[in-house]
Each structure stands twice: as structure tokens, then as C-alpha cells.
Amino acid sequence: MDERGNVVGVVAAKLNMAAALATSGSPPENVNYAVKSSFLLSFLESVPDVAAKLKDPGTKDGRFEDVAKSAEKAAVLVLVY
């Protein structure tokens, strides 16, 4: 999220620790792969039921604490088996 609470990317995967350790000899730190929000927005706008529910981007800088609380409320973990 940016300082206005707008989504700028969505984490899609993280680097496999075992594979990185075997390849490089050291564990990866904070290595994630994300999808840019512009690509995600194009996809969401193509779904009529979803497009109608999208909010306009925020334009005012918010307090860090408020943006962080908003992010906590909006974040979810999606597991796919």
C-alpha cells in the first residue's frame, strides 16, 4: 500500500527457502513476488459485478497508523490446494 492506502501490488508467491538454500548456500530474506496493481485493476474492471464495487483511489496522505490499520483489515491469506 502507498501512503494514501491505495494498493500498489499483491504478493502472489514467496521464494522457496529450501531451493534457495540449496542453490545459493544461504537462506533468502524477504523475497516475495508480487503482481502490480495496474494489472490486477485491469482484470478486476473486466468483471462487471466486481467493477461496480471498486472504490476510487485515495488522494489524501493519511497518518501511517490509519493506513496500517486499514491494511490489516483488508489483508487476507488465500490458500490454494
PDB file of N, CA and C in Angstrom:
ATOM      1  N   MET A   1       0.844  -1.172   0.000  1.00  0.00           N
ATOM      2  CA  MET A   1       0.000   0.000   0.000  1.00  0.00           C
ATOM      3  C   MET A   1       0.887   1.232   0.000  1.00  0.00           C
ATOM      4  N   ASP A   2       0.369   2.299  -0.586  1.00  0.00           N
ATOM      5  CA  ASP A   2       1.099   3.560  -0.540  1.00  0.00           C
ATOM      6  C   ASP A   2       0.636   4.390   0.651  1.00  0.00           C
ATOM      7  N   GLU A   3       1.164   5.604   0.778  1.00  0.00           N
ATOM      8  CA  GLU A   3       0.846   6.457   1.930  1.00  0.00           C
ATOM      9  C   GLU A   3      -0.600   6.938   1.951  1.00  0.00           C
ATOM     10  N   ARG A   4      -1.334   6.679   0.879  1.00  0.00           N
ATOM     11  CA  ARG A   4      -2.748   7.064   0.813  1.00  0.00           C
ATOM     12  C   ARG A   4      -3.681   5.875   1.059  1.00  0.00           C
ATOM     13  N   GLY A   5      -3.085   4.695   1.247  1.00  0.00           N
ATOM     14  CA  GLY A   5      -3.886   3.495   1.464  1.00  0.00           C
ATOM     15  C   GLY A   5      -4.282   2.784   0.192  1.00  0.00           C
ATOM     16  N   ASN A   6      -3.720   3.194  -0.946  1.00  0.00           N
ATOM     17  CA  ASN A   6      -4.017   2.536  -2.217  1.00  0.00           C
ATOM     18  C   ASN A   6      -3.132   1.303  -2.387  1.00  0.00           C
ATOM     19  N   VAL A   7      -3.699   0.245  -2.931  1.00  0.00           N
ATOM     20  CA  VAL A   7      -2.933  -0.966  -3.197  1.00  0.00           C
ATOM     21  C   VAL A   7      -2.011  -0.715  -4.380  1.00  0.00           C
ATOM     22  N   VAL A   8      -0.737  -1.049  -4.227  1.00  0.00           N
ATOM     23  CA  VAL A   8       0.229  -0.896  -5.323  1.00  0.00           C
ATOM     24  C   VAL A   8       0.706  -2.246  -5.839  1.00  0.00           C
ATOM     25  N   GLY A   9       0.409  -3.302  -5.106  1.00  0.00           N
ATOM     26  CA  GLY A   9       0.787  -4.641  -5.535  1.00  0.00           C
ATOM     27  C   GLY A   9       0.199  -5.674  -4.606  1.00  0.00           C
ATOM     28  N   VAL A  10       0.122  -6.903  -5.097  1.00  0.00           N
ATOM     29  CA  VAL A  10      -0.413  -8.002  -4.314  1.00  0.00           C
ATOM     30  C   VAL A  10       0.613  -9.133  -4.362  1.00  0.00           C
ATOM     31  N   VAL A  11       1.070  -9.570  -3.193  1.00  0.00           N
ATOM     32  CA  VAL A  11       2.040 -10.655  -3.140  1.00  0.00           C
ATOM     33  C   VAL A  11       1.377 -11.929  -3.650  1.00  0.00           C
ATOM     34  N   ALA A  12       2.040 -12.564  -4.613  1.00  0.00           N
ATOM     35  CA  ALA A  12       1.487 -13.767  -5.220  1.00  0.00           C
ATOM     36  C   ALA A  12       2.242 -15.022  -4.810  1.00  0.00           C
ATOM     37  N   ALA A  13       3.500 -14.885  -4.428  1.00  0.00           N
ATOM     38  CA  ALA A  13       4.307 -16.045  -4.045  1.00  0.00           C
ATOM     39  C   ALA A  13       5.531 -15.573  -3.293  1.00  0.00           C
ATOM     40  N   LYS A  14       6.193 -16.504  -2.636  1.00  0.00           N
ATOM     41  CA  LYS A  14       7.455 -16.165  -1.998  1.00  0.00           C
ATOM     42  C   LYS A  14       8.489 -17.201  -2.400  1.00  0.00           C
ATOM     43  N   LEU A  15       9.745 -16.817  -2.331  1.00  0.00           N
ATOM     44  CA  LEU A  15      10.839 -17.675  -2.751  1.00  0.00           C
ATOM     45  C   LEU A  15      10.913 -18.898  -1.845  1.00  0.00           C
ATOM     46  N   ASN A  16      11.063 -20.064  -2.444  1.00  0.00           N
ATOM     47  CA  ASN A  16      11.164 -21.308  -1.706  1.00  0.00           C
ATOM     48  C   ASN A  16      12.485 -21.337  -0.948  1.00  0.00           C
ATOM     49  N   MET A  17      12.401 -21.384   0.395  1.00  0.00           N
ATOM     50  CA  MET A  17      13.603 -21.311   1.217  1.00  0.00           C
ATOM     51  C   MET A  17      14.542 -22.487   0.959  1.00  0.00           C
ATOM     52  N   ALA A  18      14.003 -23.690   0.879  1.00  0.00           N
ATOM     53  CA  ALA A  18      14.842 -24.872   0.678  1.00  0.00           C
ATOM     54  C   ALA A  18      15.577 -24.813  -0.658  1.00  0.00           C
ATOM     55  N   ALA A  19      14.878 -24.405  -1.711  1.00  0.00           N
ATOM     56  CA  ALA A  19      15.505 -24.323  -3.033  1.00  0.00           C
ATOM     57  C   ALA A  19      16.587 -23.250  -3.069  1.00  0.00           C
ATOM     58  N   ALA A  20      16.318 -22.102  -2.463  1.00  0.00           N
ATOM     59  CA  ALA A  20      17.305 -21.027  -2.440  1.00  0.00           C
ATOM     60  C   ALA A  20      18.523 -21.419  -1.617  1.00  0.00           C
ATOM     61  N   LEU A  21      18.294 -22.097  -0.512  1.00  0.00           N
ATOM     62  CA  LEU A  21      19.391 -22.544   0.351  1.00  0.00           C
ATOM     63  C   LEU A  21      20.260 -23.559  -0.388  1.00  0.00           C
ATOM     64  N   ALA A  22      19.628 -24.478  -1.092  1.00  0.00           N
ATOM     65  CA  ALA A  22      20.375 -25.485  -1.850  1.00  0.00           C
ATOM     66  C   ALA A  22      21.158 -24.852  -3.001  1.00  0.00           C
ATOM     67  N   THR A  23      20.601 -23.829  -3.621  1.00  0.00           N
ATOM     68  CA  THR A  23      21.244 -23.195  -4.768  1.00  0.00           C
ATOM     69  C   THR A  23      22.345 -22.226  -4.363  1.00  0.00           C
ATOM     70  N   SER A  24      22.056 -21.373  -3.397  1.00  0.00           N
ATOM     71  CA  SER A  24      22.996 -20.298  -3.056  1.00  0.00           C
ATOM     72  C   SER A  24      23.796 -20.556  -1.785  1.00  0.00           C
ATOM     73  N   GLY A  25      23.335 -21.478  -0.959  1.00  0.00           N
ATOM     74  CA  GLY A  25      24.021 -21.752   0.292  1.00  0.00           C
ATOM     75  C   GLY A  25      23.611 -20.836   1.433  1.00  0.00           C
ATOM     76  N   SER A  26      22.688 -19.921   1.176  1.00  0.00           N
ATOM     77  CA  SER A  26      22.201 -19.051   2.247  1.00  0.00           C
ATOM     78  C   SER A  26      20.690 -18.896   2.114  1.00  0.00           C
ATOM     79  N   PRO A  27      20.019 -18.697   3.247  1.00  0.00           N
ATOM     80  CA  PRO A  27      18.554 -18.566   3.200  1.00  0.00           C
ATOM     81  C   PRO A  27      18.144 -17.192   2.646  1.00  0.00           C
ATOM     82  N   PRO A  28      17.070 -17.149   1.881  1.00  0.00           N
ATOM     83  CA  PRO A  28      16.591 -15.865   1.360  1.00  0.00           C
ATOM     84  C   PRO A  28      15.933 -15.047   2.473  1.00  0.00           C
ATOM     85  N   GLU A  29      15.998 -13.750   2.360  1.00  0.00           N
ATOM     86  CA  GLU A  29      15.360 -12.878   3.341  1.00  0.00           C
ATOM     87  C   GLU A  29      14.417 -11.919   2.625  1.00  0.00           C
ATOM     88  N   ASN A  30      13.143 -11.975   2.996  1.00  0.00           N
ATOM     89  CA  ASN A  30      12.131 -11.052   2.469  1.00  0.00           C
ATOM     90  C   ASN A  30      12.078 -11.022   0.950  1.00  0.00           C
ATOM     91  N   VAL A  31      12.093 -12.193   0.323  1.00  0.00           N
ATOM     92  CA  VAL A  31      11.993 -12.268  -1.128  1.00  0.00           C
ATOM     93  C   VAL A  31      10.592 -12.751  -1.475  1.00  0.00           C
ATOM     94  N   ASN A  32       9.808 -11.866  -2.071  1.00  0.00           N
ATOM     95  CA  ASN A  32       8.438 -12.182  -2.469  1.00  0.00           C
ATOM     96  C   ASN A  32       8.221 -11.750  -3.904  1.00  0.00           C
ATOM     97  N   TYR A  33       7.225 -12.319  -4.534  1.00  0.00           N
ATOM     98  CA  TYR A  33       6.864 -11.964  -5.903  1.00  0.00           C
ATOM     99  C   TYR A  33       5.458 -11.377  -5.879  1.00  0.00           C
ATOM    100  N   ALA A  34       5.299 -10.231  -6.510  1.00  0.00           N
ATOM    101  CA  ALA A  34       4.016  -9.530  -6.460  1.00  0.00           C
ATOM    102  C   ALA A  34       3.511  -9.210  -7.856  1.00  0.00           C
ATOM    103  N   VAL A  35       2.218  -9.001  -7.950  1.00  0.00           N
ATOM    104  CA  VAL A  35       1.556  -8.555  -9.176  1.00  0.00           C
ATOM    105  C   VAL A  35       1.261  -7.072  -8.999  1.00  0.00           C
ATOM    106  N   LYS A  36       1.674  -6.257  -9.982  1.00  0.00           N
ATOM    107  CA  LYS A  36       1.400  -4.818  -9.909  1.00  0.00           C
ATOM    108  C   LYS A  36      -0.101  -4.561  -9.893  1.00  0.00           C
ATOM    109  N   SER A  37      -0.495  -3.557  -9.150  1.00  0.00           N
ATOM    110  CA  SER A  37      -1.911  -3.250  -9.021  1.00  0.00           C
ATOM    111  C   SER A  37      -2.545  -2.846 -10.346  1.00  0.00           C
ATOM    112  N   SER A  38      -1.782  -2.250 -11.251  1.00  0.00           N
ATOM    113  CA  SER A  38      -2.356  -1.848 -12.545  1.00  0.00           C
ATOM    114  C   SER A  38      -2.827  -3.068 -13.342  1.00  0.00           C
ATOM    115  N   PHE A  39      -2.088  -4.180 -13.264  1.00  0.00           N
ATOM    116  CA  PHE A  39      -2.519  -5.403 -13.948  1.00  0.00           C
ATOM    117  C   PHE A  39      -3.739  -5.995 -13.263  1.00  0.00           C
ATOM    118  N   LEU A  40      -3.725  -5.991 -11.950  1.00  0.00           N
ATOM    119  CA  LEU A  40      -4.850  -6.523 -11.190  1.00  0.00           C
ATOM    120  C   LEU A  40      -6.109  -5.685 -11.419  1.00  0.00           C
ATOM    121  N   LEU A  41      -5.946  -4.361 -11.461  1.00  0.00           N
ATOM    122  CA  LEU A  41      -7.099  -3.481 -11.678  1.00  0.00           C
ATOM    123  C   LEU A  41      -7.736  -3.741 -13.038  1.00  0.00           C
ATOM    124  N   SER A  42      -6.921  -3.913 -14.070  1.00  0.00           N
ATOM    125  CA  SER A  42      -7.471  -4.216 -15.405  1.00  0.00           C
ATOM    126  C   SER A  42      -8.297  -5.490 -15.373  1.00  0.00           C
ATOM    127  N   PHE A  43      -7.787  -6.494 -14.680  1.00  0.00           N
ATOM    128  CA  PHE A  43      -8.526  -7.747 -14.561  1.00  0.00           C
ATOM    129  C   PHE A  43      -9.839  -7.538 -13.813  1.00  0.00           C
ATOM    130  N   LEU A  44      -9.781  -6.850 -12.664  1.00  0.00           N
ATOM    131  CA  LEU A  44     -10.986  -6.641 -11.864  1.00  0.00           C
ATOM    132  C   LEU A  44     -12.030  -5.814 -12.601  1.00  0.00           C
ATOM    133  N   GLU A  45     -11.594  -4.830 -13.365  1.00  0.00           N
ATOM    134  CA  GLU A  45     -12.533  -3.997 -14.120  1.00  0.00           C
ATOM    135  C   GLU A  45     -13.223  -4.772 -15.238  1.00  0.00           C
ATOM    136  N   SER A  46     -12.660  -5.890 -15.653  1.00  0.00           N
ATOM    137  CA  SER A  46     -13.269  -6.690 -16.718  1.00  0.00           C
ATOM    138  C   SER A  46     -14.404  -7.578 -16.199  1.00  0.00           C
ATOM    139  N   VAL A  47     -14.556  -7.642 -14.882  1.00  0.00           N
ATOM    140  CA  VAL A  47     -15.628  -8.445 -14.281  1.00  0.00           C
ATOM    141  C   VAL A  47     -16.715  -7.484 -13.801  1.00  0.00           C
ATOM    142  N   PRO A  48     -17.856  -7.427 -14.503  1.00  0.00           N
ATOM    143  CA  PRO A  48     -18.881  -6.417 -14.195  1.00  0.00           C
ATOM    144  C   PRO A  48     -19.317  -6.366 -12.733  1.00  0.00           C
ATOM    145  N   ASP A  49     -19.547  -7.502 -12.106  1.00  0.00           N
ATOM    146  CA  ASP A  49     -20.007  -7.499 -10.722  1.00  0.00           C
ATOM    147  C   ASP A  49     -18.950  -6.939  -9.771  1.00  0.00           C
ATOM    148  N   VAL A  50     -17.698  -7.124 -10.114  1.00  0.00           N
ATOM    149  CA  VAL A  50     -16.609  -6.627  -9.274  1.00  0.00           C
ATOM    150  C   VAL A  50     -16.339  -5.152  -9.574  1.00  0.00           C
ATOM    151  N   ALA A  51     -16.342  -4.797 -10.847  1.00  0.00           N
ATOM    152  CA  ALA A  51     -16.030  -3.423 -11.255  1.00  0.00           C
ATOM    153  C   ALA A  51     -16.940  -2.409 -10.574  1.00  0.00           C
ATOM    154  N   ALA A  52     -18.197  -2.758 -10.382  1.00  0.00           N
ATOM    155  CA  ALA A  52     -19.155  -1.844  -9.761  1.00  0.00           C
ATOM    156  C   ALA A  52     -18.843  -1.592  -8.286  1.00  0.00           C
ATOM    157  N   LYS A  53     -18.063  -2.471  -7.662  1.00  0.00           N
ATOM    158  CA  LYS A  53     -17.762  -2.342  -6.236  1.00  0.00           C
ATOM    159  C   LYS A  53     -16.406  -1.697  -5.957  1.00  0.00           C
ATOM    160  N   LEU A  54     -15.634  -1.407  -6.996  1.00  0.00           N
ATOM    161  CA  LEU A  54     -14.309  -0.816  -6.795  1.00  0.00           C
ATOM    162  C   LEU A  54     -14.430   0.621  -6.315  1.00  0.00           C
ATOM    163  N   LYS A  55     -13.561   0.996  -5.383  1.00  0.00           N
ATOM    164  CA  LYS A  55     -13.553   2.357  -4.860  1.00  0.00           C
ATOM    165  C   LYS A  55     -12.595   3.220  -5.675  1.00  0.00           C
ATOM    166  N   ASP A  56     -12.831   4.529  -5.671  1.00  0.00           N
ATOM    167  CA  ASP A  56     -11.892   5.451  -6.305  1.00  0.00           C
ATOM    168  C   ASP A  56     -10.615   5.497  -5.473  1.00  0.00           C
ATOM    169  N   PRO A  57      -9.464   5.704  -6.123  1.00  0.00           N
ATOM    170  CA  PRO A  57      -8.204   5.776  -5.375  1.00  0.00           C
ATOM    171  C   PRO A  57      -8.200   6.935  -4.390  1.00  0.00           C
ATOM    172  N   GLY A  58      -7.532   6.735  -3.255  1.00  0.00           N
ATOM    173  CA  GLY A  58      -7.376   7.805  -2.279  1.00  0.00           C
ATOM    174  C   GLY A  58      -6.384   8.835  -2.788  1.00  0.00           C
ATOM    175  N   THR A  59      -6.633  10.092  -2.505  1.00  0.00           N
ATOM    176  CA  THR A  59      -5.744  11.155  -2.970  1.00  0.00           C
ATOM    177  C   THR A  59      -5.130  11.948  -1.828  1.00  0.00           C
ATOM    178  N   LYS A  60      -5.566  11.704  -0.604  1.00  0.00           N
ATOM    179  CA  LYS A  60      -5.029  12.425   0.549  1.00  0.00           C
ATOM    180  C   LYS A  60      -4.064  11.533   1.316  1.00  0.00           C
ATOM    181  N   ASP A  61      -2.919  12.104   1.703  1.00  0.00           N
ATOM    182  CA  ASP A  61      -1.990  11.369   2.546  1.00  0.00           C
ATOM    183  C   ASP A  61      -2.636  11.139   3.904  1.00  0.00           C
ATOM    184  N   GLY A  62      -2.527   9.915   4.395  1.00  0.00           N
ATOM    185  CA  GLY A  62      -3.088   9.604   5.700  1.00  0.00           C
ATOM    186  C   GLY A  62      -1.990   9.400   6.725  1.00  0.00           C
ATOM    187  N   ARG A  63      -2.392   9.323   7.968  1.00  0.00           N
ATOM    188  CA  ARG A  63      -1.426   9.006   9.017  1.00  0.00           C
ATOM    189  C   ARG A  63      -1.001   7.554   8.847  1.00  0.00           C
ATOM    190  N   PHE A  64       0.254   7.277   9.106  1.00  0.00           N
ATOM    191  CA  PHE A  64       0.773   5.920   8.947  1.00  0.00           C
ATOM    192  C   PHE A  64      -0.064   4.911   9.722  1.00  0.00           C
ATOM    193  N   GLU A  65      -0.419   5.254  10.943  1.00  0.00           N
ATOM    194  CA  GLU A  65      -1.176   4.340  11.795  1.00  0.00           C
ATOM    195  C   GLU A  65      -2.540   4.005  11.190  1.00  0.00           C
ATOM    196  N   ASP A  66      -3.196   5.004  10.601  1.00  0.00           N
ATOM    197  CA  ASP A  66      -4.510   4.786   9.992  1.00  0.00           C
ATOM    198  C   ASP A  66      -4.400   3.908   8.746  1.00  0.00           C
ATOM    199  N   VAL A  67      -3.370   4.158   7.935  1.00  0.00           N
ATOM    200  CA  VAL A  67      -3.163   3.357   6.725  1.00  0.00           C
ATOM    201  C   VAL A  67      -2.841   1.916   7.119  1.00  0.00           C
ATOM    202  N   ALA A  68      -2.018   1.743   8.139  1.00  0.00           N
ATOM    203  CA  ALA A  68      -1.664   0.395   8.597  1.00  0.00           C
ATOM    204  C   ALA A  68      -2.887  -0.352   9.110  1.00  0.00           C
ATOM    205  N   LYS A  69      -3.750   0.312   9.870  1.00  0.00           N
ATOM    206  CA  LYS A  69      -4.970  -0.333  10.371  1.00  0.00           C
ATOM    207  C   LYS A  69      -5.887  -0.727   9.218  1.00  0.00           C
ATOM    208  N   SER A  70      -5.992   0.144   8.223  1.00  0.00           N
ATOM    209  CA  SER A  70      -6.813  -0.154   7.052  1.00  0.00           C
ATOM    210  C   SER A  70      -6.263  -1.366   6.309  1.00  0.00           C
ATOM    211  N   ALA A  71      -4.950  -1.436   6.190  1.00  0.00           N
ATOM    212  CA  ALA A  71      -4.313  -2.569   5.508  1.00  0.00           C
ATOM    213  C   ALA A  71      -4.565  -3.868   6.271  1.00  0.00           C
ATOM    214  N   GLU A  72      -4.473  -3.822   7.591  1.00  0.00           N
ATOM    215  CA  GLU A  72      -4.728  -5.017   8.399  1.00  0.00           C
ATOM    216  C   GLU A  72      -6.139  -5.531   8.186  1.00  0.00           C
ATOM    217  N   LYS A  73      -7.099  -4.628   8.118  1.00  0.00           N
ATOM    218  CA  LYS A  73      -8.490  -5.025   7.938  1.00  0.00           C
ATOM    219  C   LYS A  73      -8.739  -5.616   6.547  1.00  0.00           C
ATOM    220  N   ALA A  74      -7.967  -5.166   5.547  1.00  0.00           N
ATOM    221  CA  ALA A  74      -8.188  -5.580   4.171  1.00  0.00           C
ATOM    222  C   ALA A  74      -7.379  -6.806   3.763  1.00  0.00           C
ATOM    223  N   ALA A  75      -6.349  -7.136   4.515  1.00  0.00           N
ATOM    224  CA  ALA A  75      -5.457  -8.232   4.130  1.00  0.00           C
ATOM    225  C   ALA A  75      -6.057  -9.590   4.480  1.00  0.00           C
ATOM    226  N   VAL A  76      -5.907 -10.532   3.567  1.00  0.00           N
ATOM    227  CA  VAL A  76      -6.352 -11.901   3.794  1.00  0.00           C
ATOM    228  C   VAL A  76      -5.316 -12.865   3.227  1.00  0.00           C
ATOM    229  N   LEU A  77      -5.300 -14.055   3.741  1.00  0.00           N
ATOM    230  CA  LEU A  77      -4.443 -15.116   3.236  1.00  0.00           C
ATOM    231  C   LEU A  77      -5.314 -16.046   2.427  1.00  0.00           C
ATOM    232  N   VAL A  78      -4.904 -16.313   1.208  1.00  0.00           N
ATOM    233  CA  VAL A  78      -5.647 -17.221   0.345  1.00  0.00           C
ATOM    234  C   VAL A  78      -4.785 -18.460   0.131  1.00  0.00           C
ATOM    235  N   LEU A  79      -5.272 -19.609   0.569  1.00  0.00           N
ATOM    236  CA  LEU A  79      -4.559 -20.863   0.374  1.00  0.00           C
ATOM    237  C   LEU A  79      -5.228 -21.641  -0.752  1.00  0.00           C
ATOM    238  N   VAL A  80      -4.424 -22.177  -1.641  1.00  0.00           N
ATOM    239  CA  VAL A  80      -4.936 -22.967  -2.759  1.00  0.00           C
ATOM    240  C   VAL A  80      -4.310 -24.345  -2.661  1.00  0.00           C
ATOM    241  N   TYR A  81      -5.136 -25.359  -2.603  1.00  0.00           N
ATOM    242  CA  TYR A  81      -4.647 -26.732  -2.506  1.00  0.00           C
ATOM    243  C   TYR A  81      -4.977 -27.498  -3.758  1.00  0.00           C
TER     244      TYR A  81
END
